[in-house]
GROMACS .gro file of C-alpha atoms in nm:
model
  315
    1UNK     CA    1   5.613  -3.765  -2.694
    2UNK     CA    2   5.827  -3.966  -2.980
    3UNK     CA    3   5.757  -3.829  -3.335
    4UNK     CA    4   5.541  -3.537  -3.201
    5UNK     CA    5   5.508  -3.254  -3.439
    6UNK     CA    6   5.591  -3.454  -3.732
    7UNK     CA    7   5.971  -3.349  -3.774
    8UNK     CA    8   6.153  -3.542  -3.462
    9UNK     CA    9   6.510  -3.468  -3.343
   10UNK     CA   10   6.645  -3.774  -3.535
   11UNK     CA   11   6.514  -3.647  -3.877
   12UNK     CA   12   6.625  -3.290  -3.798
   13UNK     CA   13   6.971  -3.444  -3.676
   14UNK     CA   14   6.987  -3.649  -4.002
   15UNK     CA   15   6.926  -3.363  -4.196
   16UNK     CA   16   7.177  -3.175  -4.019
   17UNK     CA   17   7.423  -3.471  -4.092
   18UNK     CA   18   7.371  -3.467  -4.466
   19UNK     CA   19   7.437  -3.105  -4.489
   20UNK     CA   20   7.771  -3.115  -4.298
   21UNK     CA   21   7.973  -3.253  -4.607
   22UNK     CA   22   7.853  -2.921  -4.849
   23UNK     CA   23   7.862  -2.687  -4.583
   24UNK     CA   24   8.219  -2.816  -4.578
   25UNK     CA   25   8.338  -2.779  -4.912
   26UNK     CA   26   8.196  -2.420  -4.900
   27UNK     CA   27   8.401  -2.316  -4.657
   28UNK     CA   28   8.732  -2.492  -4.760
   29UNK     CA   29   8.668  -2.314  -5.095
   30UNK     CA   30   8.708  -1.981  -4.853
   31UNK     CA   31   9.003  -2.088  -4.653
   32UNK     CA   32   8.791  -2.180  -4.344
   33UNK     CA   33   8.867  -2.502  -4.143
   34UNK     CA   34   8.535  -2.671  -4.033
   35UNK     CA   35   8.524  -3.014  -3.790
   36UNK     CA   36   8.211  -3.202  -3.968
   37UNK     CA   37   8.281  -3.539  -3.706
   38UNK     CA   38   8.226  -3.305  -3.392
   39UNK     CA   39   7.906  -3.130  -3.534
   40UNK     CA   40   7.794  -3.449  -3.653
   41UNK     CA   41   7.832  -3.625  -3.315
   42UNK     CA   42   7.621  -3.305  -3.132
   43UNK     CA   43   7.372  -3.348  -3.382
   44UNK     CA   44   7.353  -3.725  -3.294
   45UNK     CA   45   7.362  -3.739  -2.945
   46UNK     CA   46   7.025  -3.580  -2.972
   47UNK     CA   47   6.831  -3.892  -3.053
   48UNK     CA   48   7.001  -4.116  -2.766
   49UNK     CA   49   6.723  -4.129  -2.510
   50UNK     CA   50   6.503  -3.933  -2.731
   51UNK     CA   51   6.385  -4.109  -2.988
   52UNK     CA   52   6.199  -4.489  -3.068
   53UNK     CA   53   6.312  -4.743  -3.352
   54UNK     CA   54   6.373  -5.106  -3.363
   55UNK     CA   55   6.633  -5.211  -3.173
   56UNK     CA   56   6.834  -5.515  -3.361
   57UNK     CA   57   6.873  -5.813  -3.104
   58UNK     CA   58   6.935  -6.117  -3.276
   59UNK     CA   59   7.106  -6.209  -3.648
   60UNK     CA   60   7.040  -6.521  -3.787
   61UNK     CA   61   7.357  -6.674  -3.965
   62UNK     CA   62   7.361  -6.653  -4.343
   63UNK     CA   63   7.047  -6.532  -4.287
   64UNK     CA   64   6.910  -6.174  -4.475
   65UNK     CA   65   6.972  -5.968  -4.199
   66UNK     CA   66   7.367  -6.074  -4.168
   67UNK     CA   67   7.351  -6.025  -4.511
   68UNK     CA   68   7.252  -5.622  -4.521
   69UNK     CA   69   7.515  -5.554  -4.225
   70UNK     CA   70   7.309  -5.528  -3.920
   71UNK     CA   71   7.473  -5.505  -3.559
   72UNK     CA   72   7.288  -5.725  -3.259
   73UNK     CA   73   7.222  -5.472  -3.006
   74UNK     CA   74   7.361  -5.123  -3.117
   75UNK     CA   75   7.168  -5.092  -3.478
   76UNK     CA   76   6.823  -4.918  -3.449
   77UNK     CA   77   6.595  -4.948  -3.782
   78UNK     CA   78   6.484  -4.591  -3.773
   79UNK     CA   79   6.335  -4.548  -4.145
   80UNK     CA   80   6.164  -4.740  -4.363
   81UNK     CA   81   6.070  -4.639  -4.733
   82UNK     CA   82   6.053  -4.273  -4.632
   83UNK     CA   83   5.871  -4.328  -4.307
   84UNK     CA   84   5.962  -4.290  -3.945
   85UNK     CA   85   5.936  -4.579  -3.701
   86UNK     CA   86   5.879  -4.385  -3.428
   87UNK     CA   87   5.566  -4.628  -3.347
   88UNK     CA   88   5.520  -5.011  -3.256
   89UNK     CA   89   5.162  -4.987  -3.418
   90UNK     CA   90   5.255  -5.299  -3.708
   91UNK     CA   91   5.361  -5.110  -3.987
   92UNK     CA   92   5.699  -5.200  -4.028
   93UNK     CA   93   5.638  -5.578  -4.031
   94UNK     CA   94   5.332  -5.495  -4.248
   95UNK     CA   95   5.572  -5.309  -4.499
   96UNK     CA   96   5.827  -5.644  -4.451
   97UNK     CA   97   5.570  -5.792  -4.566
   98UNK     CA   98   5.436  -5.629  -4.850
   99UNK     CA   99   5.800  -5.594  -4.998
  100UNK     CA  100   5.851  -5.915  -4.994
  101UNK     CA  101   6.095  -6.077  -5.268
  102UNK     CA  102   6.098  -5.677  -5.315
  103UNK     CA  103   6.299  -5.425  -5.199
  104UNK     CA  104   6.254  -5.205  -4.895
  105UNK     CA  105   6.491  -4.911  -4.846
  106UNK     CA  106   6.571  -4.891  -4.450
  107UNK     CA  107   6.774  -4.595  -4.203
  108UNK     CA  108   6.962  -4.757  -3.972
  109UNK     CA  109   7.095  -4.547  -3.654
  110UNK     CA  110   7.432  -4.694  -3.462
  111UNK     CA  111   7.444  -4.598  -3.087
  112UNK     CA  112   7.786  -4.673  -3.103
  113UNK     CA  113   7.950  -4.434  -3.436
  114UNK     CA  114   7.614  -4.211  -3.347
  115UNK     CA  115   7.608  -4.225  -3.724
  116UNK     CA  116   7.312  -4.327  -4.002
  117UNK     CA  117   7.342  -4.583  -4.322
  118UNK     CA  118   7.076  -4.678  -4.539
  119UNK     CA  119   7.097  -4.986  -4.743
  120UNK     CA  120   6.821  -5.203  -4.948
  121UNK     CA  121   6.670  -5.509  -4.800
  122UNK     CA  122   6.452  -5.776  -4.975
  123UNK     CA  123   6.277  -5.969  -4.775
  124UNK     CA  124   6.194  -6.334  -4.908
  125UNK     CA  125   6.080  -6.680  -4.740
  126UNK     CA  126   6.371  -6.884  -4.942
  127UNK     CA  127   6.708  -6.775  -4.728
  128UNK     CA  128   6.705  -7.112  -4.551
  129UNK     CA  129   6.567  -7.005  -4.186
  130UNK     CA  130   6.302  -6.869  -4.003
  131UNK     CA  131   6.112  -6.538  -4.089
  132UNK     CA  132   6.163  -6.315  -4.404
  133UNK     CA  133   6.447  -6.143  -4.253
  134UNK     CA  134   6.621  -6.349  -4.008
  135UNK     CA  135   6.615  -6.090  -3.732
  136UNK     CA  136   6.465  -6.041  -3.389
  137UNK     CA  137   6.405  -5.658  -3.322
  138UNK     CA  138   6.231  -5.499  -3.058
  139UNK     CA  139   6.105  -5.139  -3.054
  140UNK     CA  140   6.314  -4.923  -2.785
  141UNK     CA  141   6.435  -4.582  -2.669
  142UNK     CA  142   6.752  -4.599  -2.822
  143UNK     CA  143   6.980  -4.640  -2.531
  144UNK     CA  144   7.300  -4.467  -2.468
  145UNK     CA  145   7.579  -4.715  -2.528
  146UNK     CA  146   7.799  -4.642  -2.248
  147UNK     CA  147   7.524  -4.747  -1.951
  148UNK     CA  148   7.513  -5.101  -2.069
  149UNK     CA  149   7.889  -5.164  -2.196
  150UNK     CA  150   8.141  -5.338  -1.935
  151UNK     CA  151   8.486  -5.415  -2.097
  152UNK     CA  152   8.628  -5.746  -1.981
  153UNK     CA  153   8.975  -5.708  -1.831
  154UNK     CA  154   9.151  -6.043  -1.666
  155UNK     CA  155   9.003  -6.350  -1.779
  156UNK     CA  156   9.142  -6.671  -1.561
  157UNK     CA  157   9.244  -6.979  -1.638
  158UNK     CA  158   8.989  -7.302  -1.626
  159UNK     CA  159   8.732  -7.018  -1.548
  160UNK     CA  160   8.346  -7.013  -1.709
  161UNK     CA  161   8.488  -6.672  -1.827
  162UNK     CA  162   8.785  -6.898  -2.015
  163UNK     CA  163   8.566  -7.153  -2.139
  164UNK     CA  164   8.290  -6.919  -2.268
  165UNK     CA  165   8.572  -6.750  -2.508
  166UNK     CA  166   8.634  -6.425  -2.365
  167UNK     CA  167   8.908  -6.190  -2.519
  168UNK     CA  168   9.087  -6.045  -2.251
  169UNK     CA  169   9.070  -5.650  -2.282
  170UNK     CA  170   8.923  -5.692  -2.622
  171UNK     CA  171   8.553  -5.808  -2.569
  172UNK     CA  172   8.286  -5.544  -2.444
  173UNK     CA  173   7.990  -5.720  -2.276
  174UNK     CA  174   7.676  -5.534  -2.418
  175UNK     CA  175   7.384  -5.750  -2.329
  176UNK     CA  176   7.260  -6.040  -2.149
  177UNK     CA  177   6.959  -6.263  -2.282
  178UNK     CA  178   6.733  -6.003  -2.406
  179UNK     CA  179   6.837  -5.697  -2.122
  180UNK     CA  180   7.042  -5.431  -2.189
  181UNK     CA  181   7.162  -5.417  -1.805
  182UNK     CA  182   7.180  -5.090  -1.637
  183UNK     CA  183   7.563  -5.079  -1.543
  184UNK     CA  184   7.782  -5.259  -1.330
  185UNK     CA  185   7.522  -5.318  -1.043
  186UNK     CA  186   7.262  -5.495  -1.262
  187UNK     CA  187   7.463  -5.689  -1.410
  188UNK     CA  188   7.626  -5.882  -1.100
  189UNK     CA  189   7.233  -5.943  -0.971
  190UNK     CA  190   7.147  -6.126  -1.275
  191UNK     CA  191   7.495  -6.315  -1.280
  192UNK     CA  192   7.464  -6.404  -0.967
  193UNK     CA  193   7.122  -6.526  -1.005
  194UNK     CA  194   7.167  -6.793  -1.246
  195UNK     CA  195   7.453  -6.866  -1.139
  196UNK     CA  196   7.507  -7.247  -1.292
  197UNK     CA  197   7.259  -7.165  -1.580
  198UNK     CA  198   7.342  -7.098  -1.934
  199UNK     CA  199   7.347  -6.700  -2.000
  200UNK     CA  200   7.350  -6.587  -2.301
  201UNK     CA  201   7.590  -6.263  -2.410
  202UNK     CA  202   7.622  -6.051  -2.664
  203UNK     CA  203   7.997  -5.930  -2.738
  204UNK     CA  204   8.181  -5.690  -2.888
  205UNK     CA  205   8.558  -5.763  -2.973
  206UNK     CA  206   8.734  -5.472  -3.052
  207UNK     CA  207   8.946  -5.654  -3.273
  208UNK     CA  208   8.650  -5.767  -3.539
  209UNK     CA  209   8.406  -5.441  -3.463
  210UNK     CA  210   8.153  -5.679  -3.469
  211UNK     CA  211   7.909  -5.830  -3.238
  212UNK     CA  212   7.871  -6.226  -3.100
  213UNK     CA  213   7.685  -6.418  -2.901
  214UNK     CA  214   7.834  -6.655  -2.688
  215UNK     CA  215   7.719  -6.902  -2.340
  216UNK     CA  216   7.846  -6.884  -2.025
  217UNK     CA  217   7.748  -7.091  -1.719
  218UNK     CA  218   7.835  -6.860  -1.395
  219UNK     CA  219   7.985  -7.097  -1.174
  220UNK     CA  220   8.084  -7.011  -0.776
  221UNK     CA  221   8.287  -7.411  -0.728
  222UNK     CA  222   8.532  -7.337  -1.065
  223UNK     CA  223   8.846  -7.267  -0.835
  224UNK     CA  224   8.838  -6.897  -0.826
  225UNK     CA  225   8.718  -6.569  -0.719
  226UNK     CA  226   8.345  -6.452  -0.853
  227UNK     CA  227   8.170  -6.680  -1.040
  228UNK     CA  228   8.242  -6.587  -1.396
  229UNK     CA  229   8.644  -6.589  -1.377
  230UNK     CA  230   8.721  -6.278  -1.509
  231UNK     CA  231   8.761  -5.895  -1.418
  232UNK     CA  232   8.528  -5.662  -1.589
  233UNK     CA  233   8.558  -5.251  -1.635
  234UNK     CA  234   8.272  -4.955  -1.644
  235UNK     CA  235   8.335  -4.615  -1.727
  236UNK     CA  236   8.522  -4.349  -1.972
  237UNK     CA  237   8.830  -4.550  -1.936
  238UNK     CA  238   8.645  -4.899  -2.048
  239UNK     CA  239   8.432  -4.735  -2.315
  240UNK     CA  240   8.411  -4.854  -2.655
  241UNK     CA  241   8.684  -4.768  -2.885
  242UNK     CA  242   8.575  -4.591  -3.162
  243UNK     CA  243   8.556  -4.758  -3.497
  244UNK     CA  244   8.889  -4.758  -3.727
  245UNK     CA  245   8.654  -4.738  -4.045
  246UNK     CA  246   8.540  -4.345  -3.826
  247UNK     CA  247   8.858  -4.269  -3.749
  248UNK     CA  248   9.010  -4.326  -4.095
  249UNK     CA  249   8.728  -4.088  -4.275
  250UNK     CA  250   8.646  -3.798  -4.038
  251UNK     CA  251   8.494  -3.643  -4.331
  252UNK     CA  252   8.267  -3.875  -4.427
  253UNK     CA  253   7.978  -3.817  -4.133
  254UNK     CA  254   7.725  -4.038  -4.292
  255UNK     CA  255   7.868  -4.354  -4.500
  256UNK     CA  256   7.574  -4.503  -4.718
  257UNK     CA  257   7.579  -4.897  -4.721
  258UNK     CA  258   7.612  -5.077  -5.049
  259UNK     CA  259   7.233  -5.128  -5.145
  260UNK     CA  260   7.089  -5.484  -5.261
  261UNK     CA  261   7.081  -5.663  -4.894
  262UNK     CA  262   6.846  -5.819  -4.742
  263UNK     CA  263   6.663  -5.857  -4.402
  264UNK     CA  264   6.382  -6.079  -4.193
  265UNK     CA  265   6.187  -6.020  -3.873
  266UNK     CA  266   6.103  -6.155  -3.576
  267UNK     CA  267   5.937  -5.907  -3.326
  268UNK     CA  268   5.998  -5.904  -2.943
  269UNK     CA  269   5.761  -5.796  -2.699
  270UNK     CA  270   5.834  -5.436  -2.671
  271UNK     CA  271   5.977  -5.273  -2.340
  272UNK     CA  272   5.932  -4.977  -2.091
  273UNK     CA  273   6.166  -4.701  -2.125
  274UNK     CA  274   6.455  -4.712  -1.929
  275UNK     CA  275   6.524  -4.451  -1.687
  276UNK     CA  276   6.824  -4.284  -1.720
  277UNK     CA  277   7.211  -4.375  -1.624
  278UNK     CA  278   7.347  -4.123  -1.411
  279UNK     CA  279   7.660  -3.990  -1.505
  280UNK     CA  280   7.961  -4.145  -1.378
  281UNK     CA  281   8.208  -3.989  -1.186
  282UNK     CA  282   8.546  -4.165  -1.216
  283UNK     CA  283   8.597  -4.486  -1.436
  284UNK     CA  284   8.453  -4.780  -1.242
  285UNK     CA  285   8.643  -5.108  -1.215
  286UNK     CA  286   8.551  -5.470  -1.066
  287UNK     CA  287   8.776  -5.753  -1.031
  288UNK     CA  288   8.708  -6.121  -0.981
  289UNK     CA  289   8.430  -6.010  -1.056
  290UNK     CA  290   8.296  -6.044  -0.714
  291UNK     CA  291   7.973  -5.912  -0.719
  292UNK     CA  292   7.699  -5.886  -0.469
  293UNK     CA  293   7.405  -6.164  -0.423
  294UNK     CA  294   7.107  -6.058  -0.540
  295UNK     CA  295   6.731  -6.094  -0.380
  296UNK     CA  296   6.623  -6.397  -0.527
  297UNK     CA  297   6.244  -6.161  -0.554
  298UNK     CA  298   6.448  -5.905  -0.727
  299UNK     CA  299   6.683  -6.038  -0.985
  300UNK     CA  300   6.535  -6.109  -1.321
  301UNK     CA  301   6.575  -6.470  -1.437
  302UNK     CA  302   6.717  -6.604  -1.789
  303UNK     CA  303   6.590  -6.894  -1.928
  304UNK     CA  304   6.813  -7.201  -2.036
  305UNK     CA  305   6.903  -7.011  -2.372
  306UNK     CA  306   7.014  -6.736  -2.129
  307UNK     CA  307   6.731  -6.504  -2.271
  308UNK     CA  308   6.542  -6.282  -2.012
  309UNK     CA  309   6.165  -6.404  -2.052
  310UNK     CA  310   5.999  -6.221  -2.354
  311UNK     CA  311   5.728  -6.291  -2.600
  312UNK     CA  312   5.863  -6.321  -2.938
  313UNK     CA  313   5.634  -6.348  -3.304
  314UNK     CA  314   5.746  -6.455  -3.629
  315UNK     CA  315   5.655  -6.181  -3.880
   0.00000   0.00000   0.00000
């Protein structure tokens, strides 16, 4: 059970974390080599598929939330003020609230660095846009990044792919509409499913590091194999690249944002844990990418915004 016992395996891995710089220094004052980024990421990998938090979807633009730093789709808000958000039960938009044209301190966990920042947010009703942070979250088992990443290879000309903006061997397809997809398999059904619809992505370019959202209208009649116009990659081989901030400072295992940003929240309906991936045995690679037709009783539908149908409340 999440948060059982009252110390949970991301606080004890945080704690662990923190330590790793001064056990460090002890042991380079006695000649003795120590790799903090490999204990680090053992300590980390203990939360993925372990622990709860709210899961950042959306960012508004200019908005509070863009403001403090926060990543659509790998950031999980973990800690707020001290307390563990290990339950959807209201308090954190109830603290949002209460802090509001205040400041709220907040632990945010990355699936992708499997690293922790913490940074201020001040929530306020005058940022130009909907909510006092600007944000859609929804409370989730934090999800191992790998089972829902597929790395986009050949992208064709006069394709949807083309159209939409891919970056060829740069972009990392994370999420569509509101579902993190379930590999390679999962995601074909629900392209194929709305095919001529509007889906909505969320990206990550490995040249920016950050994430995007962009449209794309799956399309079978644009002159080409598949019906997206563009190959697509799962598995060790297609991963994400790790961050050149991480590889520049190995021994800095948990980097601490600039405080004074801010946030805003919308809340999404929360969802069932996902079972989970099994492990893959070779890298996995799809071209065209011609993908098999879903049941039409099975596939989940997006709606015209490309969003998979959810609930959503303004807090």
């Amino acid at each position: 059970q999440p948060g059982s016992g009252g110390r949970s395996s991301l606080n004890a891995a945080h704690s662990r974390a923190e330590a790793l710089p001064r056990a460090g220094a002890r042991r380079g004052e006695m000649g003795l080599g120590l790799s903090t980024e490999s204990d680090e990421a053992e300590a980390m990998r203990e939360v993925i598929g372990n622990e709860y938090g709210f899961r950042v979807h959306h960012v508004e633009p200019n908005s509070p939330g863009q403001q403090a730093g926060l990543q659509s789709i790998l950031d999980y808000i973990v800690v707020a003020n001290g307390s563990r958000l290990d339950k959807d039960d209201g308090t954190f938009v109830r603290m949002i609230q209460e802090c509001k044209d205040g400041e709220l301190r907040i632990c945010v966990f990355n699936t992708h660095t499997l690293r922790t920042r913490e940074t201020t947010l001040r929530p306020n009703d005058t940022w130009g846009g909907n909510g006092l942070l600007g944000v859609t979250i929804r409370f989730d088992l934090a999800q191992p990044v790998d089972k829902h990443t597929l790395r986009v290879l050949d992208v064709y000309q006069a394709s949807p792919a083309s159209s939409a903006g891919f970056d060829a061997y740069n972009d990392y397809i994370l999420c569509v509409g509101d579902r993190l997809f379930d590999g390679p398999d999962e995601f074909g059904e629900i392209v194929q499913y709305n095919c001529n619809r509007p889906v909505r992505l969320f990206v990550y370019s490995a040249r920016s590091e950050e994430v995007r959202e962009l449209t794309i209208t799956p399309d079978r009649s644009w002159g080409g194999d598949g019906c997206l116009g563009c190959g697509v990659g799962a598995g060790y081989l297609h991963s994400l690249p790790r961050r050149r901030e991480v590889q520049r400072s190995p021994s800095n295992p948990t980097p601490v944002a600039a405080s004074g940003v801010d946030l805003g929240v919308e809340l999404s309906e929360a969802a069932a844990p996902a079972a989970a991936a099994p492990a893959a045995a070779a890298p996995e690679e799809l071209s065209g990418p011609q993908l098999a037709e879903a049941p039409a009783d099975e596939a989940p539908q997006l709606d015209e915004e490309g969003a998979a149908k959810q609930q959503h409340e303004d807090a």
